[in-house]
Coordinates of C-alpha atoms and ligand atoms in Angstrom, one line a residue:
M505 CA 7.2 -7.6 -88.7
L506 CA 6.7 -5.8 -85.3
K507 CA 3.6 -7.9 -84.5
K508 CA 5.3 -11.1 -85.5
L509 CA 8.3 -10.3 -83.3
I510 CA 6.0 -9.5 -80.4
Y511 CA 4.1 -12.7 -80.7
R512 CA 7.2 -14.8 -81.2
T513 CA 8.7 -13.3 -78.0
V514 CA 5.6 -13.5 -76.0
G515 CA 5.0 -17.0 -77.2
I516 CA 8.4 -18.1 -76.0
L517 CA 7.9 -16.4 -72.7
S518 CA 4.5 -17.9 -72.0
A519 CA 5.8 -21.4 -72.9
I520 CA 8.3 -21.0 -70.0
I521 CA 5.8 -19.6 -67.6
V522 CA 2.6 -21.6 -67.0
T523 CA -0.2 -20.7 -64.6
V524 CA -1.3 -23.4 -62.2
H525 CA -4.3 -22.8 -60.0
T526 CA -3.7 -24.0 -56.5
N527 CA -6.2 -21.8 -54.8
A528 CA -8.0 -25.0 -53.7
Q529 CA -6.4 -27.1 -51.0
T530 CA -7.8 -30.5 -52.1
A531 CA -6.6 -34.1 -51.8
A532 CA -5.4 -33.9 -55.4
R533 CA -3.4 -30.7 -54.7
S534 CA -1.2 -29.3 -52.0
S535 CA 0.7 -26.1 -51.5
Q536 CA 3.5 -25.1 -49.2
S537 CA 4.2 -21.4 -48.4
L538 CA 7.8 -20.4 -48.8
D539 CA 7.2 -17.0 -47.1
G540 CA 9.1 -16.0 -44.1
K541 CA 12.7 -14.9 -43.3
W542 CA 15.1 -15.4 -46.3
Q543 CA 18.8 -14.9 -46.0
I544 CA 20.1 -12.1 -48.2
L545 CA 23.2 -10.7 -49.7
V546 CA 23.1 -7.0 -50.7
D547 CA 25.1 -6.9 -54.0
W548 CA 25.9 -3.1 -53.8
Y549 CA 28.0 -3.1 -57.0
G550 CA 26.1 -5.9 -58.8
I551 CA 29.2 -8.0 -59.0
G552 CA 28.0 -11.3 -57.4
N553 CA 28.8 -14.5 -59.4
A554 CA 25.6 -16.4 -60.0
D555 CA 27.3 -19.8 -60.3
D556 CA 28.8 -19.5 -56.8
I557 CA 25.9 -17.7 -55.1
A558 CA 23.2 -19.9 -56.6
R559 CA 24.9 -23.0 -55.1
N560 CA 25.8 -21.1 -51.8
K561 CA 29.5 -21.9 -52.4
Q562 CA 31.3 -23.0 -49.3
P563 CA 35.1 -22.4 -48.5
A564 CA 37.2 -25.4 -49.7
G565 CA 39.1 -25.5 -46.5
K566 CA 39.7 -23.6 -43.2
N567 CA 42.2 -21.3 -44.9
E568 CA 39.8 -20.4 -47.7
F569 CA 37.0 -17.9 -47.7
V570 CA 33.9 -17.0 -49.8
E571 CA 33.0 -13.3 -49.9
F572 CA 29.5 -13.7 -51.3
S573 CA 28.3 -16.3 -48.8
F574 CA 24.8 -16.5 -47.2
D575 CA 26.2 -18.2 -44.1
N576 CA 25.4 -16.0 -41.0
S577 CA 24.0 -13.4 -43.4
Q578 CA 21.2 -11.0 -42.6
T579 CA 17.6 -11.7 -43.5
L580 CA 14.6 -10.0 -45.1
D581 CA 11.0 -10.8 -44.7
V582 CA 9.2 -12.4 -47.7
P583 CA 6.8 -11.0 -48.8
G584 CA 7.9 -7.4 -48.3
D585 CA 9.8 -4.6 -50.1
W586 CA 13.4 -4.1 -48.9
N587 CA 13.2 -0.3 -48.8
S588 CA 10.9 -0.3 -45.7
Q589 CA 12.6 -3.2 -43.9
R590 CA 16.0 -1.5 -43.5
N591 CA 16.9 2.2 -43.3
D592 CA 20.1 1.6 -45.4
L593 CA 17.9 0.2 -48.2
K594 CA 15.3 3.0 -48.2
Y595 CA 16.5 4.4 -51.6
Y596 CA 18.3 1.3 -52.7
E597 CA 18.2 0.5 -56.4
G598 CA 20.3 -2.5 -57.3
T599 CA 20.6 -6.2 -56.7
I600 CA 19.9 -8.3 -53.6
W601 CA 20.3 -12.1 -53.6
Y602 CA 17.8 -14.0 -51.6
K603 CA 18.2 -17.6 -50.3
R604 CA 16.2 -20.2 -48.5
N605 CA 16.1 -24.0 -48.2
F606 CA 12.9 -26.1 -48.3
D607 CA 12.2 -29.7 -47.9
H608 CA 10.5 -31.9 -50.5
Q609 CA 8.8 -35.3 -50.0
P610 CA 8.4 -36.9 -53.4
E611 CA 4.8 -38.0 -54.2
T612 CA 4.2 -40.3 -57.2
G613 CA 2.0 -39.0 -59.9
K614 CA 2.5 -35.4 -58.9
R615 CA 4.1 -32.4 -60.6
S616 CA 5.8 -29.6 -58.6
Y617 CA 5.6 -25.9 -59.4
L618 CA 7.2 -22.8 -57.9
Q619 CA 4.7 -19.9 -58.0
F620 CA 5.8 -16.3 -57.6
A621 CA 3.0 -13.8 -57.0
G622 CA 5.2 -10.8 -57.6
V623 CA 9.0 -9.9 -57.6
S624 CA 10.0 -6.3 -58.1
Y625 CA 11.3 -5.5 -60.7
R626 CA 13.3 -8.3 -62.4
C627 CA 14.7 -11.6 -61.1
E628 CA 16.6 -14.8 -61.9
V629 CA 15.5 -17.9 -60.2
Y630 CA 17.9 -20.7 -59.3
L631 CA 17.0 -24.1 -57.8
N632 CA 19.8 -26.3 -56.4
G633 CA 22.4 -24.3 -58.3
S634 CA 20.7 -24.4 -61.7
K635 CA 18.9 -21.5 -63.3
L636 CA 15.2 -22.1 -63.8
G637 CA 14.6 -18.9 -65.7
E638 CA 13.9 -15.2 -65.2
H639 CA 11.0 -12.8 -65.1
E640 CA 10.6 -9.0 -65.7
G641 CA 7.7 -7.0 -64.2
S642 CA 6.9 -6.3 -60.6
F643 CA 3.2 -6.8 -60.5
T644 CA 2.2 -10.1 -62.3
P645 CA 2.7 -13.7 -61.3
F646 CA 4.9 -16.3 -62.9
T647 CA 5.4 -20.0 -62.3
F648 CA 8.2 -22.6 -63.1
D649 CA 7.6 -26.3 -63.4
I650 CA 10.3 -27.7 -61.2
T651 CA 9.3 -31.4 -61.4
K652 CA 12.6 -32.3 -63.0
S653 CA 14.8 -30.0 -60.9
I654 CA 13.4 -30.6 -57.4
K655 CA 15.0 -33.3 -55.3
P656 CA 14.0 -35.4 -52.3
G657 CA 14.9 -33.8 -48.9
K658 CA 16.6 -30.4 -48.8
N659 CA 16.4 -28.0 -51.8
L660 CA 18.3 -24.7 -52.2
L661 CA 16.3 -21.8 -53.7
V662 CA 18.1 -18.6 -54.7
L663 CA 16.7 -15.5 -56.3
K664 CA 18.7 -12.6 -57.8
V665 CA 16.4 -9.6 -57.5
N666 CA 17.1 -6.2 -59.1
N667 CA 15.0 -3.0 -59.2
E668 CA 17.1 -0.6 -61.1
R669 CA 15.0 1.7 -63.3
R670 CA 15.8 1.4 -67.0
E671 CA 14.7 3.1 -70.2
D672 CA 13.6 -0.3 -71.6
A673 CA 11.6 -1.2 -68.5
I674 CA 7.9 -0.8 -67.8
P675 CA 7.5 1.7 -66.2
A676 CA 10.6 3.3 -67.6
R677 CA 13.1 5.4 -65.7
K678 CA 10.7 8.2 -64.4
F679 CA 7.5 7.4 -62.5
D680 CA 5.7 9.1 -59.7
W681 CA 5.7 6.4 -57.0
W682 CA 8.4 4.7 -54.9
N683 CA 10.7 2.3 -56.6
Y684 CA 10.1 -0.6 -54.1
G685 CA 12.4 -3.6 -54.7
G686 CA 12.2 -7.1 -53.4
I687 CA 10.1 -10.2 -53.2
T688 CA 7.1 -8.1 -52.5
R689 CA 4.5 -10.9 -52.8
S690 CA 4.3 -14.6 -51.7
I691 CA 6.1 -17.6 -53.0
T692 CA 4.4 -21.0 -53.0
L693 CA 5.5 -24.6 -53.8
A694 CA 2.5 -26.2 -55.4
K695 CA 2.0 -29.9 -56.1
V696 CA -0.6 -31.0 -58.5
P697 CA -1.5 -34.3 -60.3
D698 CA 0.5 -35.2 -63.4
Q699 CA -2.7 -34.7 -65.4
H700 CA -4.2 -31.5 -64.0
I701 CA -6.5 -28.5 -64.6
L702 CA -4.1 -25.9 -66.0
D703 CA -6.4 -23.0 -66.3
Y704 CA -10.1 -22.0 -66.7
F705 CA -12.3 -19.0 -67.5
I706 CA -15.9 -18.7 -66.5
Q707 CA -17.9 -15.5 -66.8
L708 CA -21.2 -14.2 -68.2
K709 CA -21.1 -13.3 -71.8
K710 CA -20.8 -9.5 -72.3
G711 CA -24.3 -8.0 -72.3
S712 CA -26.0 -11.1 -71.2
L713 CA -27.6 -11.9 -67.8
Y714 CA -27.8 -15.6 -68.1
E715 CA -25.4 -16.9 -70.9
I716 CA -22.3 -18.4 -69.2
R717 CA -19.3 -18.8 -71.3
G718 CA -15.7 -19.9 -70.9
W719 CA -13.4 -22.9 -71.1
V720 CA -11.3 -25.3 -69.0
Q721 CA -7.8 -26.1 -70.1
L722 CA -6.0 -29.3 -69.1
N723 CA -2.2 -29.5 -69.0
A724 CA -2.2 -32.4 -71.5
K725 CA -3.4 -31.9 -75.0
Q726 CA -5.8 -34.9 -74.8
Q727 CA -9.2 -34.9 -76.4
Q728 CA -12.3 -36.6 -75.1
Q729 CA -11.3 -36.1 -71.5
T730 CA -14.3 -35.6 -69.2
I731 CA -14.4 -32.5 -67.0
T732 CA -17.2 -31.8 -64.6
L733 CA -18.3 -28.2 -63.8
E734 CA -20.5 -27.8 -60.8
I735 CA -22.2 -24.8 -59.1
P736 CA -23.8 -26.7 -56.2
E737 CA -25.8 -23.8 -54.8
A738 CA -27.5 -23.3 -58.2
H739 CA -27.9 -27.1 -58.7
I740 CA -25.8 -26.9 -61.9
K741 CA -23.7 -29.8 -63.0
K742 CA -22.3 -29.8 -66.6
I743 CA -20.2 -32.6 -68.1
L744 CA -17.6 -31.1 -70.6
T745 CA -15.3 -32.9 -73.0
T746 CA -11.9 -31.7 -74.2
D747 CA -10.9 -31.1 -77.8
S748 CA -7.6 -32.2 -79.3
N749 CA -5.9 -29.3 -77.4
G750 CA -7.1 -30.5 -74.1
R751 CA -9.6 -27.6 -73.9
A752 CA -13.3 -28.0 -73.1
Q753 CA -15.7 -25.1 -73.9
I754 CA -18.3 -23.8 -71.4
N755 CA -21.5 -22.7 -72.9
F756 CA -24.8 -22.9 -71.0
S757 CA -27.5 -20.7 -69.7
A758 CA -28.5 -20.2 -66.1
K759 CA -30.5 -17.7 -64.0
L760 CA -28.1 -16.9 -61.2
K761 CA -28.0 -14.1 -58.5
L762 CA -26.0 -11.4 -60.2
W763 CA -23.0 -9.8 -58.6
S764 CA -23.2 -6.1 -57.9
P765 CA -21.8 -3.6 -55.4
G766 CA -25.1 -3.8 -53.5
Q767 CA -25.2 -7.7 -53.7
P768 CA -21.6 -9.0 -54.2
K769 CA -22.8 -12.5 -54.7
L770 CA -20.1 -15.2 -55.3
Y771 CA -20.8 -18.8 -56.1
T772 CA -18.6 -21.8 -55.2
V773 CA -17.6 -23.3 -58.5
N774 CA -16.0 -26.8 -58.6
I775 CA -14.2 -28.1 -61.6
Y776 CA -13.0 -31.6 -61.5
T777 CA -11.6 -34.5 -63.6
A778 CA -10.8 -38.1 -62.7
N779 CA -7.7 -37.0 -60.7
D780 CA -7.8 -33.3 -60.1
T781 CA -10.2 -30.7 -58.4
V782 CA -10.2 -26.9 -58.4
T783 CA -12.6 -24.8 -56.5
D784 CA -13.1 -21.0 -56.9
Q785 CA -15.5 -18.3 -55.7
I786 CA -16.9 -16.7 -58.9
G787 CA -19.4 -13.9 -59.4
F788 CA -21.6 -13.4 -62.4
R789 CA -22.4 -9.9 -63.7
S790 CA -22.7 -8.2 -67.1
I791 CA -20.8 -5.0 -67.9
E792 CA -21.2 -3.2 -71.2
V793 CA -21.5 0.3 -72.6
K794 CA -24.5 1.8 -74.4
G795 CA -23.9 5.2 -75.9
T796 CA -22.4 7.3 -73.1
Q797 CA -23.6 5.0 -70.3
I798 CA -21.9 2.1 -68.6
L799 CA -24.5 -0.7 -67.8
L800 CA -24.0 -3.1 -65.0
N801 CA -26.5 -6.0 -65.3
K802 CA -28.3 -3.8 -67.9
K803 CA -28.8 -0.8 -65.5
P804 CA -26.8 2.5 -65.9
V805 CA -24.2 2.7 -63.2
F806 CA -22.1 5.8 -62.1
L807 CA -18.6 4.8 -60.9
R808 CA -17.9 6.4 -57.6
G809 CA -14.2 5.8 -57.6
I810 CA -10.9 6.4 -55.9
S811 CA -7.4 5.6 -57.0
F812 CA -4.8 4.2 -54.8
H813 CA -1.2 2.8 -55.0
E814 CA -0.3 -0.5 -53.4
E815 CA 1.3 1.2 -50.4
I816 CA 0.6 1.5 -46.7
P817 CA 1.5 5.1 -45.9
Q818 CA 1.9 4.6 -42.1
R819 CA 4.5 1.9 -42.8
A820 CA 5.9 3.8 -45.8
G821 CA 6.1 0.4 -47.5
R822 CA 4.4 -1.7 -50.2
A823 CA 1.2 -3.3 -49.2
Y824 CA 1.4 -7.1 -49.1
S825 CA -0.8 -8.6 -46.4
E826 CA -4.5 -9.4 -46.0
A827 CA -4.6 -6.7 -43.3
D828 CA -3.1 -4.2 -45.7
S829 CA -5.7 -5.0 -48.3
H830 CA -8.5 -4.7 -45.7
M831 CA -7.3 -1.3 -44.6
M832 CA -7.1 0.3 -48.1
L833 CA -10.4 -1.2 -49.2
F834 CA -12.1 -0.2 -46.0
W835 CA -10.9 3.4 -46.6
A836 CA -12.5 3.2 -50.1
K837 CA -15.8 1.9 -48.8
E838 CA -15.8 4.5 -46.0
L839 CA -15.5 7.2 -48.7
G840 CA -18.6 5.9 -50.4
C841 CA -17.0 4.2 -53.3
N842 CA -18.4 1.4 -55.5
F843 CA -15.3 1.5 -57.8
I844 CA -11.5 1.6 -57.3
R845 CA -8.7 2.3 -59.8
L846 CA -5.8 0.0 -58.9
A847 CA -3.1 2.5 -59.9
H848 CA -0.9 2.1 -61.8
Y849 CA -0.3 -1.7 -62.0
P850 CA -2.0 -5.0 -61.1
Q851 CA -2.2 -5.0 -57.4
S852 CA -2.1 -8.2 -55.2
E853 CA -4.5 -11.0 -55.9
Q854 CA -5.8 -10.8 -52.3
T855 CA -6.7 -7.1 -52.8
V856 CA -8.6 -8.0 -56.0
K857 CA -10.4 -10.9 -54.4
L858 CA -11.3 -8.9 -51.2
A859 CA -12.5 -5.9 -53.3
E860 CA -14.8 -8.2 -55.2
Q861 CA -16.1 -9.7 -51.9
M862 CA -16.7 -6.2 -50.6
G863 CA -18.7 -5.1 -53.7
L864 CA -16.1 -2.8 -55.3
M865 CA -15.9 -2.7 -59.1
M866 CA -12.3 -2.4 -60.3
W867 CA -10.1 -0.8 -63.0
E868 CA -6.9 -2.7 -63.4
E869 CA -4.0 -1.5 -65.6
I870 CA -0.5 -2.4 -66.7
P871 CA 2.2 0.1 -65.7
V872 CA 2.6 1.6 -69.3
W873 CA 3.1 5.0 -67.7
Q874 CA 3.9 8.2 -69.6
G875 CA 7.3 7.9 -71.4
I876 CA 7.4 4.5 -73.0
Q877 CA 9.3 3.9 -76.3
F878 CA 6.6 2.6 -78.6
T879 CA 9.1 2.0 -81.3
N880 CA 11.1 -0.6 -79.3
P881 CA 9.9 -4.1 -80.1
Q882 CA 11.4 -5.5 -76.9
I883 CA 9.5 -3.0 -74.8
L884 CA 6.3 -3.8 -76.6
S885 CA 6.7 -7.6 -76.0
K886 CA 7.1 -6.8 -72.3
A887 CA 3.9 -4.7 -72.3
N888 CA 2.1 -7.5 -74.1
N889 CA 3.4 -10.0 -71.6
M890 CA 2.3 -7.9 -68.7
L891 CA -1.2 -7.5 -70.3
Q892 CA -1.4 -11.3 -70.8
E893 CA -0.2 -12.1 -67.2
M894 CA -2.7 -9.6 -65.8
I895 CA -5.7 -11.0 -67.7
K896 CA -4.6 -14.6 -67.1
R897 CA -4.5 -14.0 -63.3
D898 CA -7.7 -12.0 -62.9
K899 CA -10.0 -13.0 -65.7
N900 CA -12.3 -14.9 -63.3
R901 CA -12.7 -11.9 -61.0
C902 CA -16.1 -10.4 -61.9
G903 CA -15.3 -7.3 -59.8
I904 CA -12.8 -6.2 -62.5
V905 CA -14.9 -4.4 -65.1
I906 CA -12.2 -2.4 -66.9
W907 CA -8.7 -3.4 -68.2
S908 CA -6.6 -0.3 -68.9
L909 CA -3.7 -0.3 -71.3
S910 CA -1.7 2.8 -70.4
N911 CA -1.5 6.1 -68.4
E912 CA -0.8 9.5 -70.0
T913 CA 1.0 8.2 -73.1
A914 CA 1.7 11.0 -75.6
P915 CA -0.4 10.5 -78.8
S916 CA 1.7 9.4 -81.8
P917 CA 0.9 7.2 -84.8
Q918 CA 3.1 4.4 -83.3
R919 CA 1.5 4.7 -79.9
N920 CA -2.0 4.6 -81.4
K921 CA -1.1 1.6 -83.5
V922 CA 0.5 -0.4 -80.6
L923 CA -2.2 0.4 -78.1
A924 CA -5.0 -0.3 -80.6
Q925 CA -3.4 -3.7 -81.2
M926 CA -3.2 -4.3 -77.5
A927 CA -6.8 -3.4 -77.1
H928 CA -7.6 -6.0 -79.8
D929 CA -5.4 -8.6 -78.1
A930 CA -7.0 -7.9 -74.7
R931 CA -10.5 -8.6 -76.2
L932 CA -9.2 -11.8 -77.8
L933 CA -8.1 -12.9 -74.3
D934 CA -11.3 -11.7 -72.6
S935 CA -14.4 -10.4 -74.4
S936 CA -16.4 -9.9 -71.2
R937 CA -14.9 -6.7 -70.0
L938 CA -14.4 -3.0 -71.0
I939 CA -11.1 -1.6 -72.3
S940 CA -9.9 1.9 -71.4
S941 CA -6.7 4.0 -71.2
A942 CA -6.1 7.2 -69.3
F943 CA -5.4 10.3 -71.4
D944 CA -4.0 13.7 -70.4
H945 CA -3.5 15.4 -73.8
F946 CA -6.5 17.6 -74.7
K947 CA -7.3 20.6 -76.9
Y948 CA -8.7 23.6 -75.1
D949 CA -11.0 26.2 -76.8
G950 CA -12.0 28.8 -74.2
N951 CA -13.8 26.9 -71.5
Q952 CA -14.2 23.8 -73.7
I953 CA -12.0 20.7 -73.5
L954 CA -12.2 18.4 -76.5
I955 CA -11.5 14.6 -76.4
D956 CA -10.2 13.8 -79.8
D957 CA -7.5 11.3 -79.1
P958 CA -7.6 8.8 -82.1
L959 CA -6.9 5.9 -79.7
S960 CA -10.5 6.5 -78.4
E961 CA -11.8 4.5 -81.4
S962 CA -10.3 1.4 -79.9
L963 CA -11.6 1.9 -76.4
D964 CA -15.0 1.2 -74.8
V965 CA -14.6 3.9 -72.1
L966 CA -12.8 7.2 -72.3
A967 CA -10.7 8.3 -69.3
A968 CA -9.2 11.7 -68.6
N969 CA -6.6 12.8 -66.1
K970 CA -6.8 16.6 -65.6
Y971 CA -5.5 18.8 -62.8
M972 CA -7.1 22.1 -63.5
G973 CA -6.4 24.4 -60.6
W974 CA -3.2 22.6 -59.7
Y975 CA -0.8 22.0 -62.6
A976 CA -2.6 24.5 -64.8
K977 CA -5.2 27.3 -64.1
W978 CA -8.8 26.7 -64.8
P979 CA -9.2 27.7 -68.5
A980 CA -12.1 30.0 -67.8
G981 CA -12.5 30.2 -64.0
P982 CA -12.9 27.4 -61.4
G983 CA -15.2 24.6 -62.4
N984 CA -16.2 26.5 -65.6
V985 CA -15.3 23.8 -68.1
I986 CA -17.4 22.1 -70.7
W987 CA -16.1 18.7 -71.8
K988 CA -16.7 17.8 -75.5
S989 CA -16.0 14.5 -77.2
N990 CA -15.7 13.3 -80.8
F991 CA -16.9 9.9 -79.6
N992 CA -20.2 8.7 -78.4
K993 CA -18.7 6.9 -75.4
P994 CA -18.8 7.1 -71.6
L995 CA -16.2 9.3 -69.9
I996 CA -14.5 8.7 -66.6
I997 CA -12.5 11.5 -65.0
S998 CA -9.7 9.1 -64.0
E999 CA -7.6 11.6 -62.1
F1000 CA -8.0 15.1 -60.6
G1001 CA -6.9 16.7 -57.4
A1002 CA -4.4 18.9 -55.7
E1003 CA -1.8 18.6 -52.9
A1004 CA -2.4 19.6 -49.3
L1005 CA -0.3 18.9 -46.3
Y1006 CA -2.6 17.6 -43.5
G1007 CA -3.0 20.2 -40.8
N1008 CA -1.8 23.1 -43.0
H1009 CA -4.7 25.7 -43.1
G1010 CA -5.3 29.0 -44.7
P1011 CA -7.8 30.9 -46.9
A1012 CA -9.0 28.9 -49.9
D1013 CA -7.5 31.1 -52.6
T1014 CA -4.4 30.7 -54.8
A1015 CA -2.3 32.5 -52.1
S1016 CA -2.6 29.4 -50.0
L1017 CA -1.5 26.4 -52.1
W1018 CA -0.8 23.2 -50.1
T1019 CA -3.6 24.1 -47.6
E1020 CA -6.5 21.8 -46.9
E1021 CA -8.8 24.6 -47.7
Y1022 CA -7.3 25.0 -51.2
Q1023 CA -7.6 21.3 -51.9
E1024 CA -11.2 21.4 -50.5
Q1025 CA -12.2 24.2 -52.8
L1026 CA -10.6 22.6 -55.8
Y1027 CA -12.7 19.5 -55.2
K1028 CA -15.9 21.6 -55.0
D1029 CA -14.9 23.2 -58.3
N1030 CA -14.4 19.8 -59.9
I1031 CA -17.8 18.6 -58.7
N1032 CA -19.4 21.7 -60.3
M1033 CA -17.8 20.6 -63.5
F1034 CA -18.9 17.0 -63.1
N1035 CA -22.5 18.2 -62.7
K1036 CA -22.3 19.9 -66.1
T1037 CA -20.8 16.8 -68.0
P1038 CA -23.7 14.8 -69.4
F1039 CA -21.5 11.9 -70.7
L1040 CA -19.7 11.5 -67.4
A1041 CA -20.0 7.9 -66.2
G1042 CA -17.6 8.0 -63.3
V1043 CA -14.9 9.9 -61.3
C1044 CA -11.8 8.8 -59.6
P1045 CA -10.0 11.4 -57.5
W1046 CA -6.2 11.2 -57.3
I1047 CA -5.7 9.8 -54.7
L1048 CA -6.9 8.0 -51.6
A1049 CA -3.8 8.6 -49.4
D1050 CA -0.6 10.6 -49.6
F1051 CA 2.0 8.3 -51.1
R1052 CA 5.8 8.2 -51.3
S1053 CA 7.6 9.4 -54.4
P1054 CA 11.2 10.5 -55.0
S1055 CA 9.8 12.9 -57.5
R1056 CA 8.2 15.0 -54.7
M1057 CA 11.0 16.6 -52.7
Q1058 CA 9.6 20.1 -52.1
A1059 CA 11.1 20.8 -48.7
Q1060 CA 8.3 22.4 -46.8
F1061 CA 5.3 20.3 -47.9
Q1062 CA 6.4 17.2 -49.7
Q1063 CA 9.6 15.7 -48.2
G1064 CA 9.4 12.7 -50.6
W1065 CA 5.6 12.4 -50.4
N1066 CA 3.0 13.2 -53.1
R1067 CA 0.4 15.1 -51.0
K1068 CA -2.7 14.6 -53.2
G1069 CA -4.2 12.2 -50.8
L1070 CA -7.7 12.7 -49.4
L1071 CA -6.1 11.1 -46.4
S1072 CA -2.7 12.0 -44.9
D1073 CA 0.3 9.7 -44.6
K1074 CA -1.1 8.7 -41.2
G1075 CA -4.6 8.0 -42.6
F1076 CA -6.2 11.3 -41.2
K1077 CA -9.0 12.8 -43.3
K1078 CA -8.3 16.1 -45.0
K1079 CA -11.2 18.6 -45.5
A1080 CA -11.5 17.5 -49.2
W1081 CA -12.4 14.0 -48.0
Y1082 CA -15.7 15.3 -46.6
V1083 CA -16.5 17.1 -49.9
M1084 CA -16.0 13.8 -51.9
H1085 CA -17.9 11.8 -49.3
K1086 CA -20.9 14.1 -49.5
Y1087 CA -20.8 14.0 -53.3
Y1088 CA -20.8 10.2 -53.3
L1089 CA -23.7 10.0 -50.8
Q1090 CA -25.7 12.2 -53.2
K1091 CA -24.7 10.1 -56.2
Q1092 CA -25.7 7.0 -54.4
K1093 CA -29.2 8.3 -53.9
Q1094 CA -29.7 9.3 -57.5
Ligands
LIG2500 C1 -0.4 11.9 -63.2 C2 -0.1 10.4 -63.0 C3 0.0 10.0 -61.5 C4 0.7 11.1 -60.7 C5 -0.2 12.3 -60.7 C6 0.4 13.5 -60.0 O1 -1.6 12.1 -63.8 O2 -1.0 9.6 -63.6 O3 0.8 8.8 -61.5 O4 1.0 10.7 -59.4 O5 -0.4 12.8 -62.1 O6 1.0 14.3 -60.6 O7 0.2 13.5 -58.8

């Protein structure tokens, strides 16, 4: 029953929201950015009337007035969170109405789509006064076909955006990062031919170095349509034919330069039909597990990772620009990483694409974080929808090697059942990557920690978040821990660390929590533990930089920041940074 309900809900949702690739500016396609300054109305009590606001109602006569009017209203930048754009919105959780006009020149034989890269957290979209639909979830894209609602000349686009935390949201009411609200990623008006390439998936088959698999999906369910797939640099040209669903299978072998952190090779891939062309930069690599090892292109790889939130600490705001992505990823490369954990949600597409170009493997996850009601079918359909939207967006990004389903969810029969089903569904959508999920519930026995979470059966890679020396004492002295597992699978320590206020110094013993020296020693103790964990395939310190969180209000050291960063909120290196950097240099040489 539960599963049926989920699929029915998700099915309806995905029917409304299609994905149209317009990453290629070609003659067949065009796209217009709708970024910039949007007029806004802060709806402090959430009482705005959608019918009036969506059509930007004007006063009937000079003795009339409209209270919720955009005329002469203030503006906010799109993309961008509202919290960091205005002091009075720093903690704002509620509704803000956004409005802008745009011009449309009709083109025969074209369809028009509005693409939203991310709106935090839920929104309703109105075009020329009529509701197009709504979306829930801050971190995945959605698209509306507006071919029938767009009109020649001026069009009025209004969004109702709300970021209130709710029990039935994902994440739910309590989470350890800032609840940024707003149109935090770009909006694009895309025009594509009536008959167009709707979606495609091209990757190496899991465990193979030369078998290329995938498919191309047209928007029309027409069979016997010819599609050409070309990889010019490799002198590859394949003629594909669609089935009765408008889908053509890709299945051929080729010896290509494989993508890896040391050689992040991407190929220009052209896909075209009689009236449409899409171009993408695609890498080919194989990722698989063999016993307790992770194999990249058949060779064991150790994941030298770092976690980070989608936030620029110096601006105390959500990251959204190319420059933001560059800075975070440069920091990761400087630390010596070949792997990043995009915590705790799908980060921007430009961050994912840039990381891939820079040779960083990625863990990407949906924000199923700690307290989620696994018995609530509505919540489960939202989680499934976020999983589908994440995989749909990034399935062609070879840099992503792990999809993760959840973070620190408490073991229960219902949670195990739901996440096992989601692992199964993720593999149906994409059989080329590894599936994981970060645990933090373990049994201790003296200095032994046992991984026995039953969900592990459904995962390819085990992942453990453990803060020994910070939230709990070391069970038998610093670094004196032996990890045990009931499963013959690789382990990633997906979180560890301690808080330190940059510039706060003292002796490295428990008397001086919050000092750089305490954090530094804790990192050394963790590295001692890593060196005694034979089935360890990677580590991911928590976290790259101090980040904002309303959960962290300790007056002397936190003031609304989680201080577990290896970098301060200004980007300065703490002493622990150098410990991790040295460890990664040594691992790189092994
Ligand atoms: C948890 C959680 C993080 C959180 C961290 C912390 O493991 O996954 O989101 O920020 O611990 O307590 O700092």
